[in-house]
């Protein structure tokens, strides 16, 4: 049996790593495709090294482009590859452009598709990820879910229950495996911050960083927050570029308690989250990682597709209103808010094993 998997962006790498290991453990042949959606060393290669991922069998080198061009490029370059490899199944993970483009290509070639992290819904169709999730799920044959809300969403969209498998969270498999190694990182001393005395930030959602208004809001918020505690911002290339283009990067860099750094590798970022007083982020996966780490996560978004991180975990979903975020930050700093600390069901480090066991028995 031959399984092909397709990855393209930073969060995909953390999700495919345990699946690749489980495939190897089960003695299944694995053909790994990198679309090249992320291509900087710090956004891609470093993760392959740290997570012990096999070198991709092919890199489609699609690079950066508009959503339409990126999806089209993945599809036209992936088609001949999949025709040549002729796998028994194609695995896609997450919700990025590469995920949907690969799923549609495989589906059109008549290949079964497995979607890892299926069924998450923010119900916000302005997010490209929401469209990628819905379309990928609609054409997948195996829908592997991370939380119980997902099956409800999928059933509502008419997807048969037989296709849905609640297996847990592969991103947490990776976290469980590497947490001890991350504890040896010296990232705190490199960045000049102390345990429990800073906030870790990530910001890259188009809705927050692609418009002048969104960026101005971010800069104003950081100005308010940095008077309370140091803020560490490993900056996504998208955010850096947009700040630079609008002349706002200098303004951020001039704030005395804002530490801007290049994107960090997996182990350093994990170490940075573990020791943070709180995390402020518009990422999806970070809501899950902080939940398992027990670190409060103030989500800088209007909604979440991962409700279990709010009901069971440490996610504090506020809004993007400055006053509300500042109030939540103060509540966390003063200990007035104690986020939940339960680990969601099946987030136990064995999700990939369940996935591969199911695939092997069904194919
Ligand atoms: C993509 C995903 C998003 C995910 C994020 C993780 C989509 C629609 N979005 O967003 O869901 O949360 O990855 O990071 O698929 N760039 C570089 N070097 C790189 C990669 C990107 O400089 O290695 C710059 C380019 O200027 C590019 C921009 O970042 O235009 C955005 O990259 P892109 O892949 O389009 O989307 P992300 O914002 O990374």
Coordinates of C-alpha atoms and ligand atoms in Angstrom, one line a residue:
X1 CA 0.0 0.0 0.0
X2 CA 1.3 3.4 -1.0
X3 CA 0.2 6.6 0.7
X4 CA 1.0 10.0 -0.6
X5 CA 0.7 13.1 1.6
X6 CA 0.9 16.7 0.6
X7 CA 2.1 19.6 2.8
X8 CA 2.9 23.2 2.1
X9 CA 3.0 25.5 5.1
X10 CA 4.5 25.7 8.5
X11 CA 1.6 24.3 10.5
X12 CA 1.2 21.4 8.0
X13 CA 4.7 20.2 9.0
X14 CA 3.8 19.7 12.7
X15 CA 0.7 17.8 11.6
X16 CA 2.3 15.4 9.1
X17 CA 5.3 14.5 11.2
X18 CA 3.5 12.0 13.5
X19 CA 1.6 10.6 10.6
X20 CA 4.8 10.0 8.7
X21 CA 6.2 8.2 11.7
X22 CA 3.1 6.0 12.1
X23 CA 3.1 5.1 8.4
X24 CA 6.8 4.0 8.8
X25 CA 5.9 2.0 11.9
X26 CA 3.2 0.2 10.0
X27 CA 5.6 -0.5 7.1
X28 CA 3.6 1.5 4.6
X29 CA 5.2 3.2 1.7
X30 CA 5.0 7.0 2.0
X31 CA 5.5 9.5 -0.8
X32 CA 5.8 13.1 0.6
X33 CA 5.0 16.1 -1.5
X34 CA 5.9 19.6 -0.4
X35 CA 4.1 22.2 -2.5
X36 CA 6.6 25.0 -1.6
X37 CA 3.8 27.4 -0.4
X38 CA 6.3 28.2 2.5
X39 CA 9.9 28.2 1.3
X40 CA 12.0 30.3 3.7
X41 CA 14.4 28.2 5.7
X42 CA 12.8 29.4 9.0
X43 CA 9.3 28.6 7.7
X44 CA 10.0 25.3 6.2
X45 CA 13.4 23.5 6.2
X46 CA 14.1 24.1 9.9
X47 CA 10.8 22.3 10.8
X48 CA 11.8 19.3 8.6
X49 CA 15.1 19.1 10.5
X50 CA 13.7 19.6 14.0
X51 CA 10.8 17.3 13.6
X52 CA 12.8 14.6 11.9
X53 CA 10.6 14.6 8.8
X54 CA 11.8 12.8 5.8
X55 CA 13.0 15.0 2.9
X56 CA 10.1 15.5 0.5
X57 CA 10.2 13.3 -2.5
X58 CA 9.3 16.3 -4.6
X59 CA 8.9 20.0 -4.0
X60 CA 6.4 21.8 -6.4
X61 CA 8.0 25.2 -5.6
X62 CA 4.7 27.1 -6.0
X63 CA 5.9 29.9 -3.7
X64 CA 3.8 33.0 -2.9
X65 CA 1.0 34.3 -5.0
X66 CA -2.7 35.2 -4.7
X67 CA -4.9 32.5 -3.3
X68 CA -6.3 31.7 -6.8
X69 CA -2.8 31.5 -8.3
X70 CA -1.4 29.4 -5.4
X71 CA -4.3 26.9 -5.6
X72 CA -4.1 26.7 -9.4
X73 CA -0.3 26.3 -9.3
X74 CA -0.5 23.4 -6.8
X75 CA -3.1 21.7 -8.8
X76 CA -1.4 21.9 -12.2
X77 CA 2.0 20.8 -10.7
X78 CA 0.6 18.1 -8.5
X79 CA -1.5 16.3 -11.1
X80 CA 1.4 14.8 -13.1
X81 CA 3.1 13.8 -9.8
X82 CA 0.1 11.9 -8.5
X83 CA -0.4 10.3 -11.9
X84 CA 3.2 9.1 -11.8
X85 CA 3.2 7.9 -8.2
X86 CA -0.3 6.4 -8.4
X87 CA -0.9 6.2 -4.6
X88 CA -3.7 4.2 -3.0
X89 CA -4.7 7.3 -1.0
X90 CA -3.7 11.0 -0.5
X91 CA -3.5 12.5 2.9
X92 CA -4.0 16.2 3.4
X93 CA -3.8 18.1 6.7
X94 CA -5.2 21.4 8.0
X95 CA -6.8 24.2 6.1
X96 CA -4.3 26.0 4.0
X97 CA -4.4 26.6 0.2
X98 CA -2.1 23.6 -0.4
X99 CA -4.6 21.4 1.6
X100 CA -7.6 22.2 -0.6
X101 CA -5.6 22.2 -3.9
X102 CA -4.2 18.8 -3.2
X103 CA -7.5 17.3 -2.1
X104 CA -9.2 18.5 -5.3
X105 CA -6.4 17.2 -7.5
X106 CA -6.5 13.8 -5.9
X107 CA -10.3 13.7 -6.0
X108 CA -10.3 14.6 -9.7
X109 CA -7.8 11.8 -10.4
X110 CA -10.2 9.3 -8.6
X111 CA -7.9 8.8 -5.6
X112 CA -9.3 8.5 -2.1
X113 CA -8.6 11.5 0.1
X114 CA -8.0 11.5 3.8
X115 CA -8.4 14.9 5.6
X116 CA -6.6 15.2 8.9
X117 CA -8.2 17.9 11.1
X118 CA -11.6 17.8 9.3
X119 CA -14.8 19.5 10.4
X120 CA -13.5 22.6 12.1
X121 CA -15.7 25.6 11.4
X122 CA -15.4 29.3 12.3
X123 CA -18.6 30.0 10.3
X124 CA -16.8 33.0 8.9
X125 CA -16.6 32.7 5.1
X126 CA -14.4 35.7 4.8
X127 CA -11.5 33.5 6.0
X128 CA -9.7 31.6 3.2
X129 CA -9.1 28.8 5.6
X130 CA -12.9 28.3 6.2
X131 CA -13.5 27.9 2.5
X132 CA -10.5 25.5 2.3
X133 CA -11.9 23.5 5.2
X134 CA -15.4 23.2 3.8
X135 CA -14.3 22.3 0.3
X136 CA -11.7 19.8 1.4
X137 CA -14.2 18.1 3.7
X138 CA -16.8 17.9 0.9
X139 CA -14.6 15.8 -1.3
X140 CA -12.7 13.7 1.3
X141 CA -13.3 10.0 1.9
X142 CA -11.8 9.8 5.4
X143 CA -12.5 12.7 7.7
X144 CA -10.3 12.6 10.8
X145 CA -11.5 14.9 13.5
X146 CA -9.8 16.5 16.5
X147 CA -12.8 17.5 18.6
X148 CA -16.4 16.6 19.0
X149 CA -17.8 19.8 17.4
X150 CA -16.4 18.6 14.1
X151 CA -18.7 15.7 13.5
X152 CA -21.7 17.9 14.3
X153 CA -20.5 20.4 11.7
X154 CA -19.9 17.7 9.1
X155 CA -23.2 16.0 9.7
X156 CA -25.0 19.3 9.2
X157 CA -23.2 19.6 5.9
X158 CA -24.6 16.2 4.8
X159 CA -21.4 14.2 5.3
X160 CA -22.1 10.6 6.2
X161 CA -21.1 9.5 9.7
X162 CA -19.3 6.4 8.4
X163 CA -16.7 8.7 6.9
X164 CA -16.0 10.6 10.1
X165 CA -13.4 9.3 12.6
X166 CA -12.8 11.0 15.9
X167 CA -9.1 10.4 16.4
X168 CA -7.7 13.3 18.4
X169 CA -5.1 15.9 17.5
X170 CA -1.9 15.1 15.5
X171 CA -0.5 18.6 16.4
X172 CA -0.6 17.5 20.0
X173 CA 1.2 14.2 19.1
X174 CA 4.1 16.4 18.0
X175 CA 3.9 18.6 21.0
X176 CA 4.0 15.6 23.4
X177 CA 6.9 14.1 21.6
X178 CA 9.1 17.3 21.6
X179 CA 8.2 19.0 24.8
X180 CA 11.2 17.8 26.8
X181 CA 13.6 18.7 24.0
X182 CA 12.1 22.1 23.8
X183 CA 12.8 22.6 27.5
X184 CA 16.5 22.7 26.7
X185 CA 16.1 25.7 24.3
X186 CA 17.9 28.8 25.4
X187 CA 15.5 31.1 23.5
X188 CA 14.5 33.1 26.6
X189 CA 18.1 34.2 27.3
X190 CA 18.7 34.9 23.6
X191 CA 15.7 37.2 23.6
X192 CA 16.4 38.7 27.0
X193 CA 13.2 37.8 28.7
X194 CA 12.5 35.9 31.9
X195 CA 10.2 33.0 32.7
X196 CA 6.6 34.1 33.4
X197 CA 7.4 37.8 32.8
X198 CA 6.5 38.3 29.2
X199 CA 3.8 37.6 26.6
X200 CA 4.4 35.7 23.4
X201 CA 2.6 37.1 20.3
X202 CA 1.9 35.9 16.8
X203 CA -0.1 37.8 14.2
X204 CA -0.5 36.9 10.6
X205 CA -4.2 36.6 9.7
X206 CA -5.1 38.6 6.6
X207 CA -8.0 40.2 8.5
X208 CA -5.5 41.6 11.0
X209 CA -2.4 42.4 9.0
X210 CA -3.4 42.9 5.3
X211 CA -5.2 46.2 5.8
X212 CA -4.0 49.6 6.9
X213 CA -6.8 49.7 9.6
X214 CA -5.9 46.2 10.9
X215 CA -2.2 47.0 11.2
X216 CA -2.9 50.4 12.9
X217 CA -5.1 48.5 15.4
X218 CA -2.3 46.0 16.1
X219 CA 0.3 48.8 16.6
X220 CA -2.0 50.7 18.9
X221 CA -2.7 47.6 20.9
X222 CA 0.9 46.7 21.3
X223 CA 1.7 50.2 22.4
X224 CA -0.8 49.8 25.2
X225 CA 0.3 46.3 26.2
X226 CA 4.1 46.9 26.2
X227 CA 3.8 49.2 29.2
X228 CA 2.5 46.2 31.2
X229 CA 5.1 43.6 30.3
X230 CA 7.6 42.7 27.5
X231 CA 6.0 41.4 24.3
X232 CA 7.9 38.9 22.2
X233 CA 6.8 38.9 18.5
X234 CA 8.4 36.3 16.2
X235 CA 7.3 38.0 13.1
X236 CA 5.7 36.2 10.2
X237 CA 7.0 37.3 6.8
X238 CA 3.5 38.4 5.7
X239 CA 3.2 40.7 8.7
X240 CA 6.8 42.1 8.4
X241 CA 6.2 42.9 4.7
X242 CA 2.9 44.6 5.3
X243 CA 4.2 46.6 8.3
X244 CA 7.3 47.7 6.2
X245 CA 5.2 48.7 3.2
X246 CA 3.2 51.0 5.4
X247 CA 6.1 52.4 7.3
X248 CA 4.9 50.9 10.6
X249 CA 7.7 48.4 11.3
X250 CA 9.9 51.2 12.6
X251 CA 7.2 52.3 15.0
X252 CA 7.0 48.8 16.4
X253 CA 10.7 48.5 16.6
X254 CA 11.0 51.7 18.5
X255 CA 8.8 50.5 21.4
X256 CA 11.2 49.7 24.2
X257 CA 9.4 46.5 25.5
X258 CA 8.5 45.0 22.1
X259 CA 11.0 42.3 21.1
X260 CA 10.7 41.5 17.4
X261 CA 12.5 38.4 16.2
X262 CA 12.5 36.4 13.0
X263 CA 10.1 33.4 12.9
X264 CA 11.3 30.8 15.4
X265 CA 11.8 27.1 14.9
X266 CA 9.4 24.6 16.5
X267 CA 11.4 23.9 19.6
X268 CA 12.2 27.6 20.4
X269 CA 8.6 28.6 19.9
X270 CA 7.4 25.8 22.1
X271 CA 9.8 26.9 24.8
X272 CA 8.6 30.5 24.4
X273 CA 5.0 29.5 24.8
X274 CA 5.7 27.3 27.9
X275 CA 7.3 30.1 29.8
X276 CA 5.0 32.9 28.8
X277 CA 2.7 34.7 31.2
X278 CA 0.2 34.5 28.3
X279 CA 0.0 34.1 24.6
X280 CA -1.7 36.6 22.3
X281 CA -2.3 35.2 18.8
X282 CA -4.6 35.0 15.8
X283 CA -3.3 31.5 14.9
X284 CA -5.4 28.4 14.9
X285 CA -3.0 25.8 16.1
X286 CA -1.6 27.9 18.9
X287 CA -5.0 27.9 20.6
X288 CA -4.6 24.1 20.7
X289 CA -1.0 24.0 21.9
X290 CA -1.6 26.5 24.7
X291 CA -4.6 24.5 25.8
X292 CA -2.4 21.5 26.4
X293 CA 0.5 23.5 27.9
X294 CA -2.0 25.2 30.3
X295 CA -0.9 28.7 29.2
X296 CA -3.6 31.3 28.8
X297 CA -4.2 32.2 25.1
X298 CA -5.9 35.5 24.3
X299 CA -7.1 34.9 20.8
X300 CA -7.0 38.1 18.7
X301 CA -10.0 37.2 16.5
X302 CA -13.7 37.4 16.4
X303 CA -14.3 33.7 16.3
X304 CA -12.7 30.3 16.6
X305 CA -13.1 27.1 14.7
X306 CA -11.7 25.2 17.7
X307 CA -14.4 25.7 20.4
X308 CA -13.1 22.9 22.6
X309 CA -10.1 25.1 23.4
X310 CA -12.5 27.6 24.9
X311 CA -14.8 25.1 26.7
X312 CA -12.1 22.8 28.0
X313 CA -8.8 24.6 27.4
X314 CA -7.1 27.9 28.1
X315 CA -8.4 29.9 25.1
X316 CA -9.8 33.3 26.0
X317 CA -11.6 34.4 22.9
X318 CA -12.3 38.1 23.2
X319 CA -12.6 40.2 20.1
X320 CA -10.2 42.6 18.3
X321 CA -11.4 45.6 20.3
X322 CA -8.5 47.2 22.0
X323 CA -10.4 48.0 25.2
X324 CA -11.6 44.4 25.6
X325 CA -8.2 42.9 24.9
X326 CA -6.5 45.2 27.4
X327 CA -9.2 44.4 30.0
X328 CA -8.6 40.6 29.4
X329 CA -4.8 41.1 29.6
X330 CA -5.2 42.9 32.9
X331 CA -7.5 40.2 34.2
X332 CA -4.9 37.6 33.4
X333 CA -2.1 39.6 34.9
X334 CA -4.0 40.2 38.1
X335 CA -5.2 36.6 38.3
X336 CA -8.8 37.5 38.0
X337 CA -9.2 35.1 35.1
X338 CA -8.3 31.5 35.6
X339 CA -8.7 29.7 32.2
X340 CA -9.8 26.1 32.2
X341 CA -7.1 23.5 32.2
X342 CA -8.7 20.3 30.9
X343 CA -7.0 18.5 28.1
X344 CA -9.6 17.7 25.4
X345 CA -10.5 14.1 24.8
X346 CA -8.0 12.1 22.8
X347 CA -5.4 14.8 22.7
X348 CA -3.0 12.3 24.1
X349 CA -0.2 11.9 21.6
X350 CA -1.6 8.9 19.8
X351 CA -3.8 10.5 17.1
X352 CA -1.6 9.5 14.2
X353 CA -1.4 5.9 15.3
X354 CA -5.2 5.8 15.3
X355 CA -5.3 7.4 11.8
X356 CA -2.9 4.9 10.3
X357 CA -4.6 2.0 12.0
X358 CA -8.0 3.0 10.5
X359 CA -6.5 3.6 7.0
X360 CA -4.8 0.2 7.1
X361 CA -7.9 -1.6 8.0
X362 CA -10.2 0.1 5.6
X363 CA -8.0 0.3 2.4
Ligands
LIG1 C1 -0.7 30.4 5.3 C2 -2.2 29.9 5.4 C3 -2.7 30.1 6.9 C4 -1.7 29.6 7.9 C5 -0.3 30.2 7.6 C6 0.7 29.7 8.6 C7 -3.5 30.0 3.4 C8 -4.7 30.6 2.8 N1 -3.1 30.5 4.5 O1 -0.8 31.8 5.5 O2 -3.9 29.5 7.0 O3 -2.1 29.9 9.2 O4 0.1 29.8 6.3 O5 1.9 30.4 8.5 O6 -3.1 29.0 2.9 N2 6.2 34.4 2.8 C9 7.6 34.4 2.9 N3 8.2 33.2 3.0 C10 7.6 32.1 3.2 C11 6.2 32.0 3.1 C12 5.5 33.2 3.0 O7 8.2 35.4 2.7 O8 8.2 31.0 3.4 C13 5.5 35.7 2.7 C14 5.2 36.1 1.3 O9 5.3 37.4 1.2 C15 3.8 35.7 1.1 C16 3.2 35.9 2.5 O10 4.3 35.6 3.4 O11 3.1 36.4 0.2 C17 2.0 35.0 2.8 O12 2.3 33.6 2.6 P1 1.1 32.6 2.2 O13 1.6 31.3 2.1 O14 0.3 33.2 1.1 O15 0.1 32.7 3.4 P2 0.4 32.7 5.0 O16 0.0 34.1 5.5 O17 1.7 32.2 5.4

